[in-house]
GROMACS .gro file of C-alpha atoms in nm:
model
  307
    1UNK     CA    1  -1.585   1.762  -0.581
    2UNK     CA    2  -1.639   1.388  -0.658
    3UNK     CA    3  -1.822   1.319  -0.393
    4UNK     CA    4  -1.588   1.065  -0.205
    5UNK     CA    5  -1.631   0.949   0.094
    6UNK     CA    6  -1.306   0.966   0.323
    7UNK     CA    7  -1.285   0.770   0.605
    8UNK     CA    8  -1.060   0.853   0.887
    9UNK     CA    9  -0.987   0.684   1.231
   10UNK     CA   10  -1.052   0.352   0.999
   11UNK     CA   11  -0.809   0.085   1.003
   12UNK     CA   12  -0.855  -0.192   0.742
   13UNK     CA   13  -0.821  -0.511   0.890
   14UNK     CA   14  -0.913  -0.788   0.629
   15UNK     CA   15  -1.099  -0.845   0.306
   16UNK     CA   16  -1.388  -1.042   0.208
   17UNK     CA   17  -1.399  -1.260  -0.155
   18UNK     CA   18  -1.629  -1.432  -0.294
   19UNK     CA   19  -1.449  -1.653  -0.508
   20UNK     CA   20  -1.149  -1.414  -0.679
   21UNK     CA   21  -1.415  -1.106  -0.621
   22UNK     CA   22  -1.351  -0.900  -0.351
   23UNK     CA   23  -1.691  -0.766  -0.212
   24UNK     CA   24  -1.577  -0.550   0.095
   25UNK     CA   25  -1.323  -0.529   0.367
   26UNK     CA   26  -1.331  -0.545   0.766
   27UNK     CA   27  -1.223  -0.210   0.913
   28UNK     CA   28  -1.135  -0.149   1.301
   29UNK     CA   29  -1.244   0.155   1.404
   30UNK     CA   30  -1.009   0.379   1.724
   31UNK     CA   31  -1.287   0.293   1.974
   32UNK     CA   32  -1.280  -0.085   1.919
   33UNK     CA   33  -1.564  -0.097   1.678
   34UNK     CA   34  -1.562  -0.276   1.388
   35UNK     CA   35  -1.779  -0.241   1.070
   36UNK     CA   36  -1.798  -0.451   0.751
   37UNK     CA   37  -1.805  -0.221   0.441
   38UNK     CA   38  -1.870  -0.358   0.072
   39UNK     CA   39  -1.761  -0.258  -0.239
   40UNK     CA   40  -1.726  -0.294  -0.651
   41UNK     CA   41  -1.389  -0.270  -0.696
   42UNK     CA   42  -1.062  -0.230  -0.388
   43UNK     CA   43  -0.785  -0.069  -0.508
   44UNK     CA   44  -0.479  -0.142  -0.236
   45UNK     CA   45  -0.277   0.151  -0.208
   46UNK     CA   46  -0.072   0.046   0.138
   47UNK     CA   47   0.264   0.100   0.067
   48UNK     CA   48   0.493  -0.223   0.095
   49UNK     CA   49   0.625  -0.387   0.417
   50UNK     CA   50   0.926  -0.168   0.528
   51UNK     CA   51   0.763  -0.125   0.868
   52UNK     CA   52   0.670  -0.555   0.948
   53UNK     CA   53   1.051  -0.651   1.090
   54UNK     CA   54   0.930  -0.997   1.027
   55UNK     CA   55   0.886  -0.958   0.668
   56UNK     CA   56   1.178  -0.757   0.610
   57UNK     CA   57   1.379  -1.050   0.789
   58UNK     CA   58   1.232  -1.314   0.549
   59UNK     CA   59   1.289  -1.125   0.207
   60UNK     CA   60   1.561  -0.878   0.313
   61UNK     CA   61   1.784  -1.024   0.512
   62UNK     CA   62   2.021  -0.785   0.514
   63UNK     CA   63   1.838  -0.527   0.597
   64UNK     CA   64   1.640  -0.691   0.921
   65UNK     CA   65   1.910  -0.468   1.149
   66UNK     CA   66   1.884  -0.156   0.926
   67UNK     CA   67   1.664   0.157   1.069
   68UNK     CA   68   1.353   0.160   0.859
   69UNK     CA   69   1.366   0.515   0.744
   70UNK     CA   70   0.970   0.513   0.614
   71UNK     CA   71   0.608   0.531   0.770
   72UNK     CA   72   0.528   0.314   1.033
   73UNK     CA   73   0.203   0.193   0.939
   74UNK     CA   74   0.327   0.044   0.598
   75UNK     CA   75   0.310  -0.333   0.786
   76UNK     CA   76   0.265  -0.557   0.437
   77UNK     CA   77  -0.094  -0.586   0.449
   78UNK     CA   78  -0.164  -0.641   0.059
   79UNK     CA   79   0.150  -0.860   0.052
   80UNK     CA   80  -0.049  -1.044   0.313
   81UNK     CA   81  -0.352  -1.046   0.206
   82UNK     CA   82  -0.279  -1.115  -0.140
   83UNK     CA   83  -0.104  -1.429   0.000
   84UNK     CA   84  -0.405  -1.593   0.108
   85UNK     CA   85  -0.631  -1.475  -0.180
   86UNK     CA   86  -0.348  -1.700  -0.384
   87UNK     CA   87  -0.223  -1.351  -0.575
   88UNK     CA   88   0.102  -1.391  -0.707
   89UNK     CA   89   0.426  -1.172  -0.540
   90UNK     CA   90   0.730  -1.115  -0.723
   91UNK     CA   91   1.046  -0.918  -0.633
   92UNK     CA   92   0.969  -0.910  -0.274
   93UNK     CA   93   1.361  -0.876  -0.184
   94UNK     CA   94   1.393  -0.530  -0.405
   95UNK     CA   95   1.395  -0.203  -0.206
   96UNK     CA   96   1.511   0.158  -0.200
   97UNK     CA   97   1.789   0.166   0.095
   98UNK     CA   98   2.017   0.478   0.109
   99UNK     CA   99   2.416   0.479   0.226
  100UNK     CA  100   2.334   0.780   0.431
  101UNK     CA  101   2.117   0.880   0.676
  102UNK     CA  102   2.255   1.053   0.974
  103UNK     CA  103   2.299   0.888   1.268
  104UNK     CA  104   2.183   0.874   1.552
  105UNK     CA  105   1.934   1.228   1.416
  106UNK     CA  106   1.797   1.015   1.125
  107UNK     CA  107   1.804   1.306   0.865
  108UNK     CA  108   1.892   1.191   0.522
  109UNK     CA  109   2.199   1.380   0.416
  110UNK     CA  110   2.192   1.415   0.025
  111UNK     CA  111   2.416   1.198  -0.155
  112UNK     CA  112   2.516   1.535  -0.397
  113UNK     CA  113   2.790   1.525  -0.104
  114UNK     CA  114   2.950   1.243  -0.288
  115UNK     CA  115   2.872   1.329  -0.608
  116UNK     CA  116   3.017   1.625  -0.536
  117UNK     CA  117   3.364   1.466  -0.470
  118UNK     CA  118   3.282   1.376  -0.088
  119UNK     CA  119   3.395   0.985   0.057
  120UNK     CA  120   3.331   0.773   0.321
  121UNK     CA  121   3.574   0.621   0.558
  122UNK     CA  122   3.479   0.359   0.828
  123UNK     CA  123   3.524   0.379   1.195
  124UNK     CA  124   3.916   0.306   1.133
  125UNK     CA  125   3.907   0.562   0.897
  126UNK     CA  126   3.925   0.395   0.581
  127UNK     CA  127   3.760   0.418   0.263
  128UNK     CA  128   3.576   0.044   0.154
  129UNK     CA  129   3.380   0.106  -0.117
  130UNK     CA  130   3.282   0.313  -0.477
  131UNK     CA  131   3.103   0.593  -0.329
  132UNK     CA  132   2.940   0.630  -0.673
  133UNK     CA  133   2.819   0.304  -0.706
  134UNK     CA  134   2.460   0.432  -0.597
  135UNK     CA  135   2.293   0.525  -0.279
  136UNK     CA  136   2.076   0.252  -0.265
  137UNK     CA  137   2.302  -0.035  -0.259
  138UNK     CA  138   2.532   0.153  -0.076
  139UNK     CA  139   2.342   0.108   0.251
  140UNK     CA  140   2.448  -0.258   0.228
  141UNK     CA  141   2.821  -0.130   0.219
  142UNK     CA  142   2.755   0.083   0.505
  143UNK     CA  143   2.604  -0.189   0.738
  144UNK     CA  144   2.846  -0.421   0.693
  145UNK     CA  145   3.128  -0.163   0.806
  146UNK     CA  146   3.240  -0.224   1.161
  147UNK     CA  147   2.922  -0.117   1.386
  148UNK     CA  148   2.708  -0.034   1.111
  149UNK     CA  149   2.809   0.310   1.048
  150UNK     CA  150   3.020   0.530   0.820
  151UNK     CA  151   3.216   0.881   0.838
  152UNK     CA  152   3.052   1.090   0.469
  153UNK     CA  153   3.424   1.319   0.467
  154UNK     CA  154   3.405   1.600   0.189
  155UNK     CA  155   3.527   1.996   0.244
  156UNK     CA  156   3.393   2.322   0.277
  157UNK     CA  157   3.255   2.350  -0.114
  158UNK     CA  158   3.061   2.067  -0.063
  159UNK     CA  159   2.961   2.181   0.282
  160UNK     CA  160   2.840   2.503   0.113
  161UNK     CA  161   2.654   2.336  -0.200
  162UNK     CA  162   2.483   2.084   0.005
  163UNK     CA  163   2.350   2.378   0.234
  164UNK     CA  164   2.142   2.443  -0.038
  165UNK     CA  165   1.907   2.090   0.057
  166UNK     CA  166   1.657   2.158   0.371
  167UNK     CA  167   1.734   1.829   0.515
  168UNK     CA  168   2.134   1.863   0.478
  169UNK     CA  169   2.031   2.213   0.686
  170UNK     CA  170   1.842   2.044   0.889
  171UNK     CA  171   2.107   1.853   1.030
  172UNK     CA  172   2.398   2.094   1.068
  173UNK     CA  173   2.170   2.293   1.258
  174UNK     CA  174   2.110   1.935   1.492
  175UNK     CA  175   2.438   1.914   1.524
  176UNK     CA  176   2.492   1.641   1.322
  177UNK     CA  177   2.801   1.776   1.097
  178UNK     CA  178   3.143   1.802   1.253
  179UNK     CA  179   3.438   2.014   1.111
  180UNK     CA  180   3.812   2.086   1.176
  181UNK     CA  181   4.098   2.212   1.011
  182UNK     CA  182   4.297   1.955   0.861
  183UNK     CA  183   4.294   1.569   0.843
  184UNK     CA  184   4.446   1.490   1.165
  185UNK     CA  185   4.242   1.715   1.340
  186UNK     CA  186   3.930   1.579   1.175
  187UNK     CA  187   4.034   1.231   1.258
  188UNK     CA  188   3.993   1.310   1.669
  189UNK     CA  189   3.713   1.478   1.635
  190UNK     CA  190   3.499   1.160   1.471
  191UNK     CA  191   3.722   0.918   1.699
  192UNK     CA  192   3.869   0.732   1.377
  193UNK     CA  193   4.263   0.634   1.319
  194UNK     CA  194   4.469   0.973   1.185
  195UNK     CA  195   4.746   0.833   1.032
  196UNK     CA  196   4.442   0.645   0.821
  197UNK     CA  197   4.203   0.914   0.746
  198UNK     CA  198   4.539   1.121   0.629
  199UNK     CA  199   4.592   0.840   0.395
  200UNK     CA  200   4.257   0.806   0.285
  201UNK     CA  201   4.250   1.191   0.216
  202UNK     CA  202   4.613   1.157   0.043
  203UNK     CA  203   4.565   0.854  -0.241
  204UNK     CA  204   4.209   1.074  -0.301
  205UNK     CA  205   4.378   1.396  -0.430
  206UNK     CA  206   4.665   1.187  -0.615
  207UNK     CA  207   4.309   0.977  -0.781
  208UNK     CA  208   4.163   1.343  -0.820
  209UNK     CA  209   4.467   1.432  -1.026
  210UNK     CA  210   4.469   1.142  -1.228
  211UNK     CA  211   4.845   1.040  -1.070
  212UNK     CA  212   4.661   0.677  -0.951
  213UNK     CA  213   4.315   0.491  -1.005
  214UNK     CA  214   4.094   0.417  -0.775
  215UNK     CA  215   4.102   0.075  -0.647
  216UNK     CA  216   3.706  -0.003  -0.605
  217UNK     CA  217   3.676   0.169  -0.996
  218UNK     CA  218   3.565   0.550  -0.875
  219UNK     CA  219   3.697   0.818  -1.132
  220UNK     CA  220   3.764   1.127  -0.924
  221UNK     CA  221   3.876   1.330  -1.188
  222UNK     CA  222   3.579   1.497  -1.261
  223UNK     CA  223   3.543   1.689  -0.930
  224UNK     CA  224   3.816   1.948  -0.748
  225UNK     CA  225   4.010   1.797  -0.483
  226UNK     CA  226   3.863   1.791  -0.120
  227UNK     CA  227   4.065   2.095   0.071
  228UNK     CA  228   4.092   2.134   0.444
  229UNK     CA  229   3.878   2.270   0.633
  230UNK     CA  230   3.700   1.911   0.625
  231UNK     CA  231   3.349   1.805   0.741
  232UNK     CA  232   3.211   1.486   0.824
  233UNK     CA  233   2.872   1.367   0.923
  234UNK     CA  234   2.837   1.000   1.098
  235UNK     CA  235   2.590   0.778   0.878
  236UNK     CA  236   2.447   0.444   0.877
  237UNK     CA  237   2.240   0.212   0.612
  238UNK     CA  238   1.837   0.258   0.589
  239UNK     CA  239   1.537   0.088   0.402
  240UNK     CA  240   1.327   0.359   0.313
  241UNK     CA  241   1.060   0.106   0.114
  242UNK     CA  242   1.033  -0.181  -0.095
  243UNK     CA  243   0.974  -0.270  -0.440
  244UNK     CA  244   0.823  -0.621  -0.459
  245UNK     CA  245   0.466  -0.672  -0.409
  246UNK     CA  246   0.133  -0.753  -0.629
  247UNK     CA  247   0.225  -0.886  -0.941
  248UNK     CA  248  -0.057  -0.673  -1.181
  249UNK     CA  249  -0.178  -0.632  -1.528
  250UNK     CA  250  -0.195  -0.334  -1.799
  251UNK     CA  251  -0.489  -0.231  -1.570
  252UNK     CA  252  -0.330  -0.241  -1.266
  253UNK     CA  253  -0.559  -0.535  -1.162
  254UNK     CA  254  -0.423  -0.811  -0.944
  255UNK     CA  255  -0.286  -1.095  -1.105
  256UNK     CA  256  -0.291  -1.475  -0.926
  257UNK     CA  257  -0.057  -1.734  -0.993
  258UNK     CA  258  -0.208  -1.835  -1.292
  259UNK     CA  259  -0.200  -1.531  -1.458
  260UNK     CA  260  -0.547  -1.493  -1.462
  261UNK     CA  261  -0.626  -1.099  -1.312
  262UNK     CA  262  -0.876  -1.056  -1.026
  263UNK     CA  263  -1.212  -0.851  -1.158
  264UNK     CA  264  -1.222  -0.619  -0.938
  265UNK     CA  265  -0.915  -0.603  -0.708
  266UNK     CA  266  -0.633  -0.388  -0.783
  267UNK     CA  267  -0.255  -0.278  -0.648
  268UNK     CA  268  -0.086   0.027  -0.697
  269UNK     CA  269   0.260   0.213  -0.561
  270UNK     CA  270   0.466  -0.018  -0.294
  271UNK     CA  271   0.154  -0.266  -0.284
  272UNK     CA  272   0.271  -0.370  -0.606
  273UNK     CA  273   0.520  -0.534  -0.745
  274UNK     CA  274   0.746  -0.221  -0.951
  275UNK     CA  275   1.011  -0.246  -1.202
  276UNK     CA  276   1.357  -0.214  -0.962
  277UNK     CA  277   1.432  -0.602  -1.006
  278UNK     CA  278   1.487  -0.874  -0.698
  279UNK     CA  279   1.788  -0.702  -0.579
  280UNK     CA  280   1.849  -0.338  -0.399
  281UNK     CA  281   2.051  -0.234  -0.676
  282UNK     CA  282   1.755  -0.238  -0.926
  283UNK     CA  283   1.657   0.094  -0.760
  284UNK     CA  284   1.664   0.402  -0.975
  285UNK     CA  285   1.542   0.769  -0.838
  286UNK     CA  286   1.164   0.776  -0.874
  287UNK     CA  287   1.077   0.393  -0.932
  288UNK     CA  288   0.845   0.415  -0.646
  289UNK     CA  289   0.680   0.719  -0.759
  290UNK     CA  290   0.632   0.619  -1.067
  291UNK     CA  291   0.453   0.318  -0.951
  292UNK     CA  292   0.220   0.524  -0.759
  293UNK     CA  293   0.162   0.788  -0.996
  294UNK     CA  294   0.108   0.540  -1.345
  295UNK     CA  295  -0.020   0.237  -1.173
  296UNK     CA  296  -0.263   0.497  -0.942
  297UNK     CA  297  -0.389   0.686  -1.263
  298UNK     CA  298  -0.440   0.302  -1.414
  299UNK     CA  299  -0.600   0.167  -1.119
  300UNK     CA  300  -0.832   0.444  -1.073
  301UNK     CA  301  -0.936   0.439  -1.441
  302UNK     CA  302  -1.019   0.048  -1.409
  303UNK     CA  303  -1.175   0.048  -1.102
  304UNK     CA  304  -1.421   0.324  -1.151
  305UNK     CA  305  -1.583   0.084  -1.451
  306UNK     CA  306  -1.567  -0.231  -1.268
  307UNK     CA  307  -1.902  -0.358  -1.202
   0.00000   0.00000   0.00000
């Protein structure tokens, strides 16, 4: 209805400046070609650099061994490019991870299962952390955990509510969720210690009854106790994207490291630099969205009046 142009099959490759103007990109086309396009204004919309292992090694260390749970093609080009064009970057060790994403089906299994009054144990069957603590920063938790993995361990209430999410569905019908009868049973059939798991299960109904507190700060009184039958799911750690990026303006226009913005180029969603902080726990539910969404409706605006 706008009459836009949408180009498929076209891979941007570089960008040209003249000075801090931007006056077209280099795009590789599937056949080998490669054509030189211009334009008044380039707004970068490429996502961040979850999927460039390099990168992730240099600003997330701790999450260079982590499955990247996010597209593929999302390689840091504006990081990159903005690097040479002298753009400033900020926050580029922020991200989204999440404590639990099935393993080895990658499905993301809803973390309403421990908000719901589910834990997680490690492969000795021990709990090591505040569930509760958030999702995000508790795929750091879950990585460091012997092997990289975790047991989520909740009972047949949660089972039933969390059959309500497709993905959660999704997985049981993989075969990713595993049930039994009672804790000891439960124990052999995820391979972890029984007498632990038993214990684990035991000090969280006398938490869930207020008789102790938790020892990493969790208040479980505000859920029902976890009742055999159990369920567990095996889990690891994930980066699903990350927050640093372009540092921009009120307009959404690039700024460099003097402040000063670039006329004409701009940076919206995980290209730019978003509000979740330096650190994985800066993350809050729709940060990247709303990066995409406001700085997208402000780039858009700018750009289509930049001469």
């Amino acid at each position: 209805a706008a009459d836009i142009m949408v180009a498929t099959g076209a891979h941007v490759t570089g960008l040209f400046a003249d000075d801090k103007k931007i006056v077209g990109c280099r795009i590789a086309r599937a056949d080998g070609g490669e054509e030189h396009l211009a334009c008044k204004a380039l707004v970068l919309a490429c996502n961040g650099y979850g999927g460039n292992p390099d990168l992730v090694k240099q600003h997330i260390p701790e999450m260079a061994n982590a499955v990247y749970h996010g597209h593929a093609g999302n390689r840091g080009d504006a990081v990159l490019w903005g690097e040479q064009l002298g753009a400033e970057l900020r926050h580029l060790s922020g991200y989204q991870g999440h404590g639990s994403l099935a393993f080895p089906q990658q499905i993301l299994i809803t973390w309403a299962v421990m908000m719901e009054g589910g834990i997680q144990v490690n492969a000795s069957g021990e709990r090591f952390s505040n569930e509760h603590g958030g999702y995000s920063e508790q795929a750091v938790n879950v990585l460091a955990q012997p092997g990289g993995f975790a047991w989520n361990v909740y009972d047949r209430r949660i089972h039933d509510f969390a059959l309500n999410f497709p993905d959660y569905r999704e997985a049981f019908e993989a075969g990713a969720i595993r049930t039994a009868p009672d804790a000891r049973a439960l124990a052999s059939a995820i391979s972890v210690h029984p007498d632990k798991l038993e214990a684990a299960l035991s000090a969280v109904g006398e938490m869930q009854c207020g008789a102790t507190a938790d020892p990493f700060g969790r208040d479980f009184t505000t859920k029902a106790a976890l009742v055999a039958p159990f369920y567990a799911v095996k889990v690891t750690g994930a980066l699903f994207h990350t927050q640093g990026g372009l540092v921009v303006d009120e307009t959404a226009r690039v700024l460099d490291l003097d402040a000063f913005p670039f006329p004409n180029l701009f940076a919206t969603g995980g290209a730019a630099c978003g509000v979740s902080g330096p650190d994985v726990s800066g993350y809050l539910s729709g940060n990247g969205l709303l990066t995409a969404i406001a700085l997208g409706y402000l780039a858009g605006a700018a750009a289509g009046t930049s001469r």
